PDB file of C-alpha atoms in Angstrom:
ATOM      1  CA  MET A   7      23.379  35.104  85.099  1.00  0.00           C
ATOM      2  CA  SER A   8      25.457  34.406  82.540  1.00  0.00           C
ATOM      3  CA  PHE A   9      27.785  31.920  81.960  1.00  0.00           C
ATOM      4  CA  GLN A  10      31.610  32.120  81.471  1.00  0.00           C
ATOM      5  CA  ARG A  11      32.807  28.758  81.666  1.00  0.00           C
ATOM      6  CA  ILE A  12      30.835  26.516  79.476  1.00  0.00           C
ATOM      7  CA  ALA A  13      32.063  22.794  78.718  1.00  0.00           C
ATOM      8  CA  ILE A  14      30.561  21.215  75.625  1.00  0.00           C
ATOM      9  CA  ILE A  15      30.903  17.132  75.008  1.00  0.00           C
ATOM     10  CA  GLY A  16      30.738  15.566  71.943  1.00  0.00           C
ATOM     11  CA  LEU A  17      31.628  17.824  68.773  1.00  0.00           C
ATOM     12  CA  GLY A  18      29.689  17.143  66.086  1.00  0.00           C
ATOM     13  CA  LEU A  19      27.571  19.517  64.670  1.00  0.00           C
ATOM     14  CA  GLN A  20      25.471  20.624  67.511  1.00  0.00           C
ATOM     15  CA  GLY A  21      28.599  20.702  69.670  1.00  0.00           C
ATOM     16  CA  GLY A  22      30.352  22.073  67.176  1.00  0.00           C
ATOM     17  CA  SER A  23      28.374  25.019  66.528  1.00  0.00           C
ATOM     18  CA  ILE A  24      27.533  25.631  69.976  1.00  0.00           C
ATOM     19  CA  GLY A  25      30.989  26.566  70.110  1.00  0.00           C
ATOM     20  CA  LEU A  26      31.353  28.623  67.424  1.00  0.00           C
ATOM     21  CA  ALA A  27      28.203  30.375  68.361  1.00  0.00           C
ATOM     22  CA  VAL A  28      29.785  31.333  71.682  1.00  0.00           C
ATOM     23  CA  ARG A  29      32.662  32.671  70.170  1.00  0.00           C
ATOM     24  CA  GLU A  30      31.001  34.599  67.940  1.00  0.00           C
ATOM     25  CA  TYR A  31      27.555  36.010  69.966  1.00  0.00           C
ATOM     26  CA  LEU A  32      29.072  35.370  73.938  1.00  0.00           C
ATOM     27  CA  PRO A  33      32.990  36.647  73.402  1.00  0.00           C
ATOM     28  CA  ASP A  34      33.883  36.547  76.748  1.00  0.00           C
ATOM     29  CA  ALA A  35      32.683  33.657  77.678  1.00  0.00           C
ATOM     30  CA  ARG A  36      35.616  30.451  77.719  1.00  0.00           C
ATOM     31  CA  THR A  37      34.479  26.824  76.192  1.00  0.00           C
ATOM     32  CA  THR A  38      35.928  23.408  76.299  1.00  0.00           C
ATOM     33  CA  GLY A  39      35.116  20.916  74.693  1.00  0.00           C
ATOM     34  CA  TYR A  40      35.904  16.962  74.611  1.00  0.00           C
ATOM     35  CA  ASP A  41      34.883  13.809  71.803  1.00  0.00           C
ATOM     36  CA  HIS A  42      35.102  10.384  72.368  1.00  0.00           C
ATOM     37  CA  LEU A  43      36.944   9.832  68.882  1.00  0.00           C
ATOM     38  CA  PRO A  44      40.821  11.093  68.813  1.00  0.00           C
ATOM     39  CA  GLU A  45      40.147  12.068  65.334  1.00  0.00           C
ATOM     40  CA  THR A  46      37.380  14.970  65.991  1.00  0.00           C
ATOM     41  CA  ARG A  47      39.295  16.203  68.614  1.00  0.00           C
ATOM     42  CA  ALA A  48      41.735  16.314  66.474  1.00  0.00           C
ATOM     43  CA  ARG A  49      39.615  18.631  63.702  1.00  0.00           C
ATOM     44  CA  ALA A  50      38.134  19.937  66.559  1.00  0.00           C
ATOM     45  CA  THR A  51      41.321  21.793  67.623  1.00  0.00           C
ATOM     46  CA  GLU A  52      42.080  22.491  63.672  1.00  0.00           C
ATOM     47  CA  ARG A  53      38.821  24.486  63.443  1.00  0.00           C
ATOM     48  CA  GLY A  54      38.640  25.722  66.462  1.00  0.00           C
ATOM     49  CA  LEU A  55      35.001  24.718  67.510  1.00  0.00           C
ATOM     50  CA  VAL A  56      36.289  25.443  71.251  1.00  0.00           C
ATOM     51  CA  ASP A  57      38.898  27.404  73.417  1.00  0.00           C
ATOM     52  CA  GLN A  58      40.176  23.992  74.471  1.00  0.00           C
ATOM     53  CA  VAL A  59      39.974  20.630  73.185  1.00  0.00           C
ATOM     54  CA  CYS A  60      40.394  18.287  76.074  1.00  0.00           C
ATOM     55  CA  GLU A  61      41.645  14.651  76.307  1.00  0.00           C
ATOM     56  CA  THR A  62      38.937  13.488  78.619  1.00  0.00           C
ATOM     57  CA  ALA A  63      35.726  14.320  79.553  1.00  0.00           C
ATOM     58  CA  ALA A  64      36.898  14.903  83.216  1.00  0.00           C
ATOM     59  CA  ASP A  65      39.241  17.792  82.574  1.00  0.00           C
ATOM     60  CA  ALA A  66      36.705  19.777  79.824  1.00  0.00           C
ATOM     61  CA  VAL A  67      33.902  19.985  82.795  1.00  0.00           C
ATOM     62  CA  ARG A  68      36.423  20.448  85.542  1.00  0.00           C
ATOM     63  CA  GLU A  69      35.623  24.338  85.820  1.00  0.00           C
ATOM     64  CA  ALA A  70      32.413  24.509  84.003  1.00  0.00           C
ATOM     65  CA  GLU A  71      29.386  26.324  85.248  1.00  0.00           C
ATOM     66  CA  LEU A  72      27.643  24.888  82.231  1.00  0.00           C
ATOM     67  CA  VAL A  73      27.940  21.756  80.886  1.00  0.00           C
ATOM     68  CA  ILE A  74      26.399  21.133  77.584  1.00  0.00           C
ATOM     69  CA  PHE A  75      25.892  17.017  76.530  1.00  0.00           C
ATOM     70  CA  CYS A  76      25.870  17.073  72.587  1.00  0.00           C
ATOM     71  CA  VAL A  77      26.091  12.996  71.995  1.00  0.00           C
ATOM     72  CA  PRO A  78      23.492  10.545  70.694  1.00  0.00           C
ATOM     73  CA  PRO A  79      20.429  10.320  73.128  1.00  0.00           C
ATOM     74  CA  SER A  80      21.723   6.409  73.928  1.00  0.00           C
ATOM     75  CA  ALA A  81      25.316   7.799  75.017  1.00  0.00           C
ATOM     76  CA  MET A  82      23.962  10.412  77.591  1.00  0.00           C
ATOM     77  CA  GLY A  83      24.568   8.203  80.556  1.00  0.00           C
ATOM     78  CA  GLU A  84      27.250   6.562  79.652  1.00  0.00           C
ATOM     79  CA  ALA A  85      29.239  10.129  78.723  1.00  0.00           C
ATOM     80  CA  ALA A  86      27.877  12.003  81.895  1.00  0.00           C
ATOM     81  CA  ARG A  87      29.101   9.109  83.662  1.00  0.00           C
ATOM     82  CA  ALA A  88      32.363   9.532  82.569  1.00  0.00           C
ATOM     83  CA  CYS A  89      32.970  13.015  83.941  1.00  0.00           C
ATOM     84  CA  ALA A  90      30.264  12.960  86.854  1.00  0.00           C
ATOM     85  CA  ASP A  91      33.413  12.996  89.340  1.00  0.00           C
ATOM     86  CA  ALA A  92      34.220  16.479  87.899  1.00  0.00           C
ATOM     87  CA  ILE A  93      31.193  18.160  87.375  1.00  0.00           C
ATOM     88  CA  PRO A  94      31.384  20.981  89.928  1.00  0.00           C
ATOM     89  CA  PRO A  95      28.243  20.671  92.391  1.00  0.00           C
ATOM     90  CA  THR A  96      27.240  24.204  91.014  1.00  0.00           C
ATOM     91  CA  ALA A  97      27.075  23.392  87.438  1.00  0.00           C
ATOM     92  CA  LEU A  98      23.952  23.402  85.315  1.00  0.00           C
ATOM     93  CA  ILE A  99      23.716  19.992  83.479  1.00  0.00           C
ATOM     94  CA  SER A 100      21.833  20.397  80.018  1.00  0.00           C
ATOM     95  CA  ASP A 101      21.845  18.600  76.961  1.00  0.00           C
ATOM     96  CA  VAL A 102      20.713  19.238  73.135  1.00  0.00           C
ATOM     97  CA  GLY A 103      18.742  15.967  72.566  1.00  0.00           C
ATOM     98  CA  SER A 104      15.552  15.714  70.142  1.00  0.00           C
ATOM     99  CA  SER A 105      13.791  13.344  72.865  1.00  0.00           C
ATOM    100  CA  LYS A 106      13.495  14.862  76.317  1.00  0.00           C
ATOM    101  CA  GLN A 107      11.735  12.139  78.827  1.00  0.00           C
ATOM    102  CA  ALA A 108      14.446   9.366  78.118  1.00  0.00           C
ATOM    103  CA  VAL A 109      17.272  12.072  78.202  1.00  0.00           C
ATOM    104  CA  ALA A 110      16.190  13.724  80.824  1.00  0.00           C
ATOM    105  CA  LYS A 111      16.233   9.935  82.981  1.00  0.00           C
ATOM    106  CA  ALA A 112      19.419   9.055  81.665  1.00  0.00           C
ATOM    107  CA  LEU A 113      21.160  12.576  83.081  1.00  0.00           C
ATOM    108  CA  SER A 114      19.042  12.241  86.414  1.00  0.00           C
ATOM    109  CA  GLU A 115      20.817   8.702  86.969  1.00  0.00           C
ATOM    110  CA  ALA A 116      24.042   9.671  85.629  1.00  0.00           C
ATOM    111  CA  LEU A 117      24.322  12.600  87.774  1.00  0.00           C
ATOM    112  CA  PRO A 118      22.279  12.534  91.093  1.00  0.00           C
ATOM    113  CA  GLY A 119      21.929  15.573  93.103  1.00  0.00           C
ATOM    114  CA  HIS A 120      23.140  18.053  90.131  1.00  0.00           C
ATOM    115  CA  THR A 121      20.933  20.668  88.674  1.00  0.00           C
ATOM    116  CA  ILE A 122      19.283  19.211  85.293  1.00  0.00           C
ATOM    117  CA  ILE A 123      17.689  21.270  82.663  1.00  0.00           C
ATOM    118  CA  PRO A 124      17.218  19.617  79.359  1.00  0.00           C
ATOM    119  CA  ALA A 125      16.960  22.002  76.041  1.00  0.00           C
ATOM    120  CA  HIS A 126      16.399  20.868  72.302  1.00  0.00           C
ATOM    121  CA  PRO A 127      17.625  23.064  69.714  1.00  0.00           C
ATOM    122  CA  VAL A 128      15.382  22.682  66.522  1.00  0.00           C
ATOM    123  CA  ALA A 129      17.998  23.229  64.401  1.00  0.00           C
ATOM    124  CA  GLY A 130      20.287  21.172  62.203  1.00  0.00           C
ATOM    125  CA  THR A 131      21.471  20.127  58.872  1.00  0.00           C
ATOM    126  CA  GLU A 132      21.873  16.626  57.072  1.00  0.00           C
ATOM    127  CA  ASN A 133      25.630  16.633  58.093  1.00  0.00           C
ATOM    128  CA  SER A 134      27.159  15.257  60.781  1.00  0.00           C
ATOM    129  CA  GLY A 135      30.961  15.571  62.565  1.00  0.00           C
ATOM    130  CA  PRO A 136      33.111  18.194  62.959  1.00  0.00           C
ATOM    131  CA  ASP A 137      33.204  20.069  59.840  1.00  0.00           C
ATOM    132  CA  ALA A 138      29.383  20.546  60.258  1.00  0.00           C
ATOM    133  CA  GLY A 139      28.884  23.085  62.165  1.00  0.00           C
ATOM    134  CA  PHE A 140      28.762  26.342  61.649  1.00  0.00           C
ATOM    135  CA  ALA A 141      28.264  30.039  64.134  1.00  0.00           C
ATOM    136  CA  THR A 142      24.359  30.938  62.803  1.00  0.00           C
ATOM    137  CA  LEU A 143      23.211  27.191  62.765  1.00  0.00           C
ATOM    138  CA  PHE A 144      20.315  28.427  65.986  1.00  0.00           C
ATOM    139  CA  GLN A 145      19.770  32.111  64.258  1.00  0.00           C
ATOM    140  CA  ASN A 146      15.866  32.219  64.424  1.00  0.00           C
ATOM    141  CA  ARG A 147      15.552  28.564  64.997  1.00  0.00           C
ATOM    142  CA  TRP A 148      13.111  27.363  68.008  1.00  0.00           C
ATOM    143  CA  CYS A 149      15.003  26.055  71.231  1.00  0.00           C
ATOM    144  CA  ILE A 150      12.723  24.051  73.239  1.00  0.00           C
ATOM    145  CA  VAL A 151      13.679  24.174  77.061  1.00  0.00           C
ATOM    146  CA  THR A 152      12.178  21.138  79.170  1.00  0.00           C
ATOM    147  CA  PRO A 153      12.884  22.184  83.387  1.00  0.00           C
ATOM    148  CA  PRO A 154      11.917  19.363  85.891  1.00  0.00           C
ATOM    149  CA  GLU A 155       9.370  20.734  88.703  1.00  0.00           C
ATOM    150  CA  PRO A 156      11.026  21.968  90.716  1.00  0.00           C
ATOM    151  CA  SER A 157      13.759  23.735  88.885  1.00  0.00           C
ATOM    152  CA  ASN A 158      16.378  26.483  90.138  1.00  0.00           C
ATOM    153  CA  LEU A 159      14.725  30.265  88.677  1.00  0.00           C
ATOM    154  CA  LEU A 160      17.877  31.308  88.217  1.00  0.00           C
ATOM    155  CA  LEU A 161      19.591  28.484  86.596  1.00  0.00           C
ATOM    156  CA  LEU A 162      16.953  28.286  83.702  1.00  0.00           C
ATOM    157  CA  THR A 163      16.469  31.604  83.545  1.00  0.00           C
ATOM    158  CA  GLY A 164      20.630  31.498  82.323  1.00  0.00           C
ATOM    159  CA  LEU A 165      20.269  28.535  80.434  1.00  0.00           C
ATOM    160  CA  VAL A 166      16.851  30.835  78.647  1.00  0.00           C
ATOM    161  CA  GLU A 167      19.398  33.761  77.929  1.00  0.00           C
ATOM    162  CA  PHE A 168      22.103  31.532  76.758  1.00  0.00           C
ATOM    163  CA  TRP A 169      19.979  30.401  73.861  1.00  0.00           C
ATOM    164  CA  GLU A 170      18.917  33.534  73.308  1.00  0.00           C
ATOM    165  CA  ALA A 171      22.216  34.819  72.838  1.00  0.00           C
ATOM    166  CA  LEU A 172      23.042  32.354  69.961  1.00  0.00           C
ATOM    167  CA  GLY A 173      19.893  33.750  68.344  1.00  0.00           C
ATOM    168  CA  ALA A 174      17.391  31.237  69.066  1.00  0.00           C
ATOM    169  CA  ASN A 175      13.783  31.762  70.208  1.00  0.00           C
ATOM    170  CA  VAL A 176      13.029  29.887  73.298  1.00  0.00           C
ATOM    171  CA  GLU A 177       9.957  28.008  74.926  1.00  0.00           C
ATOM    172  CA  ILE A 178       9.797  26.176  77.644  1.00  0.00           C
ATOM    173  CA  MET A 179       7.596  23.168  77.545  1.00  0.00           C
ATOM    174  CA  ASP A 180       6.592  20.030  79.595  1.00  0.00           C
ATOM    175  CA  ALA A 181       8.965  17.265  78.351  1.00  0.00           C
ATOM    176  CA  GLN A 182       5.882  14.610  77.851  1.00  0.00           C
ATOM    177  CA  HIS A 183       4.209  17.304  75.186  1.00  0.00           C
ATOM    178  CA  HIS A 184       7.560  17.906  73.447  1.00  0.00           C
ATOM    179  CA  ASP A 185       8.313  14.465  72.659  1.00  0.00           C
ATOM    180  CA  LEU A 186       4.577  14.199  71.070  1.00  0.00           C
ATOM    181  CA  VAL A 187       5.205  17.693  69.509  1.00  0.00           C
ATOM    182  CA  LEU A 188       8.541  16.491  67.896  1.00  0.00           C
ATOM    183  CA  ALA A 189       7.345  13.297  67.246  1.00  0.00           C
ATOM    184  CA  VAL A 190       4.799  15.073  64.652  1.00  0.00           C
ATOM    185  CA  THR A 191       7.178  17.686  63.226  1.00  0.00           C
ATOM    186  CA  SER A 192      10.204  16.042  63.140  1.00  0.00           C
ATOM    187  CA  HIS A 193      10.353  12.478  64.325  1.00  0.00           C
ATOM    188  CA  LEU A 194       7.452  10.933  61.953  1.00  0.00           C
ATOM    189  CA  PRO A 195       8.717  13.325  58.429  1.00  0.00           C
ATOM    190  CA  HIS A 196      12.613  11.712  59.241  1.00  0.00           C
ATOM    191  CA  LEU A 197      10.515   8.339  58.995  1.00  0.00           C
ATOM    192  CA  ILE A 198       8.727   8.532  55.854  1.00  0.00           C
ATOM    193  CA  ALA A 199      11.945  10.151  54.945  1.00  0.00           C
ATOM    194  CA  TYR A 200      14.071   7.083  55.178  1.00  0.00           C
ATOM    195  CA  THR A 201      11.488   5.029  54.347  1.00  0.00           C
ATOM    196  CA  ILE A 202      10.594   6.487  50.982  1.00  0.00           C
ATOM    197  CA  VAL A 203      14.614   6.948  49.894  1.00  0.00           C
ATOM    198  CA  GLY A 204      14.617   3.287  51.122  1.00  0.00           C
ATOM    199  CA  THR A 205      11.677   1.910  48.615  1.00  0.00           C
ATOM    200  CA  ALA A 206      13.577   4.215  45.740  1.00  0.00           C
ATOM    201  CA  SER A 207      16.726   2.231  46.612  1.00  0.00           C
ATOM    202  CA  ASP A 208      14.924  -1.257  46.232  1.00  0.00           C
ATOM    203  CA  LEU A 209      13.438   0.213  42.916  1.00  0.00           C
ATOM    204  CA  GLU A 210      16.638   1.854  41.151  1.00  0.00           C
ATOM    205  CA  ALA A 211      18.028  -1.831  39.934  1.00  0.00           C
ATOM    206  CA  VAL A 212      14.268  -2.074  38.837  1.00  0.00           C
ATOM    207  CA  THR A 213      14.673   1.234  36.907  1.00  0.00           C
ATOM    208  CA  GLN A 214      17.961   0.900  35.661  1.00  0.00           C
ATOM    209  CA  SER A 215      19.137   4.426  37.407  1.00  0.00           C
ATOM    210  CA  GLU A 216      15.794   6.514  36.422  1.00  0.00           C
ATOM    211  CA  VAL A 217      15.288   6.793  39.779  1.00  0.00           C
ATOM    212  CA  ILE A 218      18.181   8.954  40.717  1.00  0.00           C
ATOM    213  CA  LYS A 219      18.410  10.577  36.939  1.00  0.00           C
ATOM    214  CA  TYR A 220      14.464  11.700  37.191  1.00  0.00           C
ATOM    215  CA  SER A 221      14.727  12.774  40.652  1.00  0.00           C
ATOM    216  CA  ALA A 222      11.998  15.711  41.481  1.00  0.00           C
ATOM    217  CA  GLY A 223      12.686  18.073  43.818  1.00  0.00           C
ATOM    218  CA  GLY A 224      10.176  16.803  46.081  1.00  0.00           C
ATOM    219  CA  PHE A 225      11.897  13.299  46.121  1.00  0.00           C
ATOM    220  CA  ARG A 226      15.445  15.119  46.432  1.00  0.00           C
ATOM    221  CA  ASP A 227      14.815  17.284  49.813  1.00  0.00           C
ATOM    222  CA  PHE A 228      12.999  13.580  51.184  1.00  0.00           C
ATOM    223  CA  THR A 229      17.173  12.387  49.982  1.00  0.00           C
ATOM    224  CA  ARG A 230      17.881  15.364  52.179  1.00  0.00           C
ATOM    225  CA  ILE A 231      16.525  14.040  55.204  1.00  0.00           C
ATOM    226  CA  ALA A 232      17.248  10.591  54.815  1.00  0.00           C
ATOM    227  CA  ALA A 233      20.785  11.382  54.872  1.00  0.00           C
ATOM    228  CA  SER A 234      20.980  12.548  58.503  1.00  0.00           C
ATOM    229  CA  ASP A 235      22.891  11.100  60.518  1.00  0.00           C
ATOM    230  CA  PRO A 236      21.847   7.157  61.166  1.00  0.00           C
ATOM    231  CA  THR A 237      22.910   6.833  64.944  1.00  0.00           C
ATOM    232  CA  MET A 238      21.522   9.870  66.064  1.00  0.00           C
ATOM    233  CA  TRP A 239      17.984   8.793  64.495  1.00  0.00           C
ATOM    234  CA  ARG A 240      18.410   5.268  65.390  1.00  0.00           C
ATOM    235  CA  ASP A 241      18.601   6.567  69.028  1.00  0.00           C
ATOM    236  CA  VAL A 242      15.440   8.914  68.686  1.00  0.00           C
ATOM    237  CA  PHE A 243      12.879   6.528  67.547  1.00  0.00           C
ATOM    238  CA  LEU A 244      14.241   4.241  70.513  1.00  0.00           C
ATOM    239  CA  SER A 245      14.266   6.690  73.021  1.00  0.00           C
ATOM    240  CA  ASN A 246      10.872   8.580  71.913  1.00  0.00           C
ATOM    241  CA  LYS A 247       9.303   5.253  70.739  1.00  0.00           C
ATOM    242  CA  ASP A 248       5.792   5.445  72.314  1.00  0.00           C
ATOM    243  CA  ALA A 249       5.086   9.193  71.127  1.00  0.00           C
ATOM    244  CA  VAL A 250       6.339   7.880  67.449  1.00  0.00           C
ATOM    245  CA  LEU A 251       4.292   4.913  67.313  1.00  0.00           C
ATOM    246  CA  GLU A 252       1.343   7.047  68.320  1.00  0.00           C
ATOM    247  CA  MET A 253       1.702   9.674  65.668  1.00  0.00           C
ATOM    248  CA  LEU A 254       2.753   7.080  63.059  1.00  0.00           C
ATOM    249  CA  GLN A 255      -0.717   5.033  63.814  1.00  0.00           C
ATOM    250  CA  ARG A 256      -2.608   8.433  63.510  1.00  0.00           C
ATOM    251  CA  PHE A 257      -0.491   8.849  59.723  1.00  0.00           C
ATOM    252  CA  THR A 258      -1.336   5.699  59.199  1.00  0.00           C
ATOM    253  CA  GLU A 259      -4.815   6.367  59.523  1.00  0.00           C
ATOM    254  CA  ASP A 260      -4.635   9.330  57.737  1.00  0.00           C
ATOM    255  CA  LEU A 261      -2.995   7.822  54.502  1.00  0.00           C
ATOM    256  CA  THR A 262      -5.581   4.937  54.544  1.00  0.00           C
ATOM    257  CA  GLY A 263      -8.507   7.617  53.996  1.00  0.00           C
ATOM    258  CA  LEU A 264      -6.331   9.103  50.940  1.00  0.00           C
ATOM    259  CA  GLN A 265      -5.931   5.980  49.451  1.00  0.00           C
ATOM    260  CA  LYS A 266      -9.348   5.883  49.738  1.00  0.00           C
ATOM    261  CA  ALA A 267     -10.520   8.637  47.848  1.00  0.00           C
ATOM    262  CA  ILE A 268      -7.822   8.096  45.038  1.00  0.00           C
ATOM    263  CA  ARG A 269      -9.173   4.669  44.514  1.00  0.00           C
ATOM    264  CA  VAL A 270     -13.110   5.661  44.220  1.00  0.00           C
ATOM    265  CA  GLY A 271     -12.042   8.984  42.578  1.00  0.00           C
ATOM    266  CA  ASP A 272     -12.610  11.505  45.486  1.00  0.00           C
ATOM    267  CA  GLY A 273     -10.918  14.468  43.520  1.00  0.00           C
ATOM    268  CA  GLN A 274     -12.658  17.008  46.080  1.00  0.00           C
ATOM    269  CA  ALA A 275     -11.758  15.440  49.163  1.00  0.00           C
ATOM    270  CA  LEU A 276      -7.870  15.090  47.811  1.00  0.00           C
ATOM    271  CA  PHE A 277      -8.207  18.891  46.925  1.00  0.00           C
ATOM    272  CA  ASP A 278      -9.446  19.872  50.661  1.00  0.00           C
ATOM    273  CA  HIS A 279      -6.765  18.144  51.981  1.00  0.00           C
ATOM    274  CA  PHE A 280      -3.925  19.716  49.418  1.00  0.00           C
ATOM    275  CA  THR A 281      -5.397  23.109  50.360  1.00  0.00           C
ATOM    276  CA  ARG A 282      -5.017  22.234  53.938  1.00  0.00           C
ATOM    277  CA  THR A 283      -1.931  21.580  53.844  1.00  0.00           C
ATOM    278  CA  ARG A 284      -0.378  24.498  51.580  1.00  0.00           C
ATOM    279  CA  ALA A 285      -1.939  26.694  54.193  1.00  0.00           C
ATOM    280  CA  VAL A 286       0.566  25.163  56.657  1.00  0.00           C
ATOM    281  CA  ARG A 287       3.321  25.339  54.249  1.00  0.00           C
ATOM    282  CA  ARG A 288       2.490  29.232  54.016  1.00  0.00           C
ATOM    283  CA  SER A 289       2.277  29.399  57.974  1.00  0.00           C
ATOM    284  CA  ILE A 290       6.006  27.940  58.114  1.00  0.00           C
ATOM    285  CA  ILE A 291       7.245  30.823  56.032  1.00  0.00           C
ATOM    286  CA  ALA A 292       5.319  33.345  57.236  1.00  0.00           C
ATOM    287  CA  GLU A 293       6.764  32.222  60.859  1.00  0.00           C
ATOM    288  CA  GLY A 294      10.113  32.307  59.538  1.00  0.00           C
ATOM    289  CA  GLN A 295      10.618  28.721  59.990  1.00  0.00           C
ATOM    290  CA  ASP A 296      11.706  28.288  56.059  1.00  0.00           C
ATOM    291  CA  ASP A 297      12.638  30.251  52.879  1.00  0.00           C
ATOM    292  CA  ALA A 298      10.065  30.459  49.880  1.00  0.00           C
ATOM    293  CA  ARG A 299      13.513  30.847  47.583  1.00  0.00           C
ATOM    294  CA  ALA A 300      13.731  28.097  44.936  1.00  0.00           C
ATOM    295  CA  ASP A 301      15.456  25.064  46.968  1.00  0.00           C
ATOM    296  CA  PHE A 302      13.655  26.651  50.549  1.00  0.00           C
ATOM    297  CA  GLY A 303      17.099  28.562  50.350  1.00  0.00           C
ATOM    298  CA  ARG A 304      19.044  26.099  51.071  1.00  0.00           C
ATOM    299  CA  SER A 305      21.659  26.778  49.283  1.00  0.00           C
ATOM    300  CA  ASP A 306      24.391  27.755  52.025  1.00  0.00           C
ATOM    301  CA  HIS A 307      23.006  25.295  54.838  1.00  0.00           C
ATOM    302  CA  GLY A 308      20.067  22.961  55.128  1.00  0.00           C
ATOM    303  CA  LYS A 309      17.706  23.163  57.817  1.00  0.00           C
ATOM    304  CA  SER A 310      15.946  20.211  59.734  1.00  0.00           C
TER     305      SER A 310
END
């Protein structure tokens, strides 16, 4: 099946990019959208992020076949309740959240009786808001779909085909496993970036601007990650706290091992570790999930 009427709730980077991608790659589909901020709705109208920007969430979803919630995890339940009475009973409900178990629970509690199939497009930049979206955001990125058991096979197939039409590679995954995988590949790196940049900021007064002046490529990339939407990432860490804490404990243990190798002068241990991690980077490039060019090919749009 193909969805002809798509409602997007939340018109920031993800929601705006979905709207623009639908216009580019699914031109026969009609999109409606809503954002709780009036200024975002106004800018979304100016940019044409969706075919129709509505003044209420209920108006946006009233005739939808697919409703995608593109709001921070902590706002999922409230956003769903705001339009619950207007969503057609046959519509598929989905989202773009980075933590799946908590979001699935919030949506199912807010929308009992509706078909809910969560999804997570692993694509983004450090930018947010209605000006951040672009139609090619999902090209050759992974979108992880986490259907509950049992799921409507027809609607699941339709959701997979929807994301594939926007250029994404789709993977089906258990929600709990998704949260564990993303804790190490996305959530922990962001936490580390926020910590390093925060430490550098504390040192800035001592070094009298040298931290900024002499920033090398590695630190600059950390600042890019640490510039991500603070509301979304606050919610990610709180909604996926168990998996994040588990990965953080593992990272702390590995960091302690490296600390010991440096202290005792174990160069072989350091060399072996760095060689293994270098191979991971090369594998990511080989999979097409990043670019080997200078600045990681991020001259136009960043990836995270």
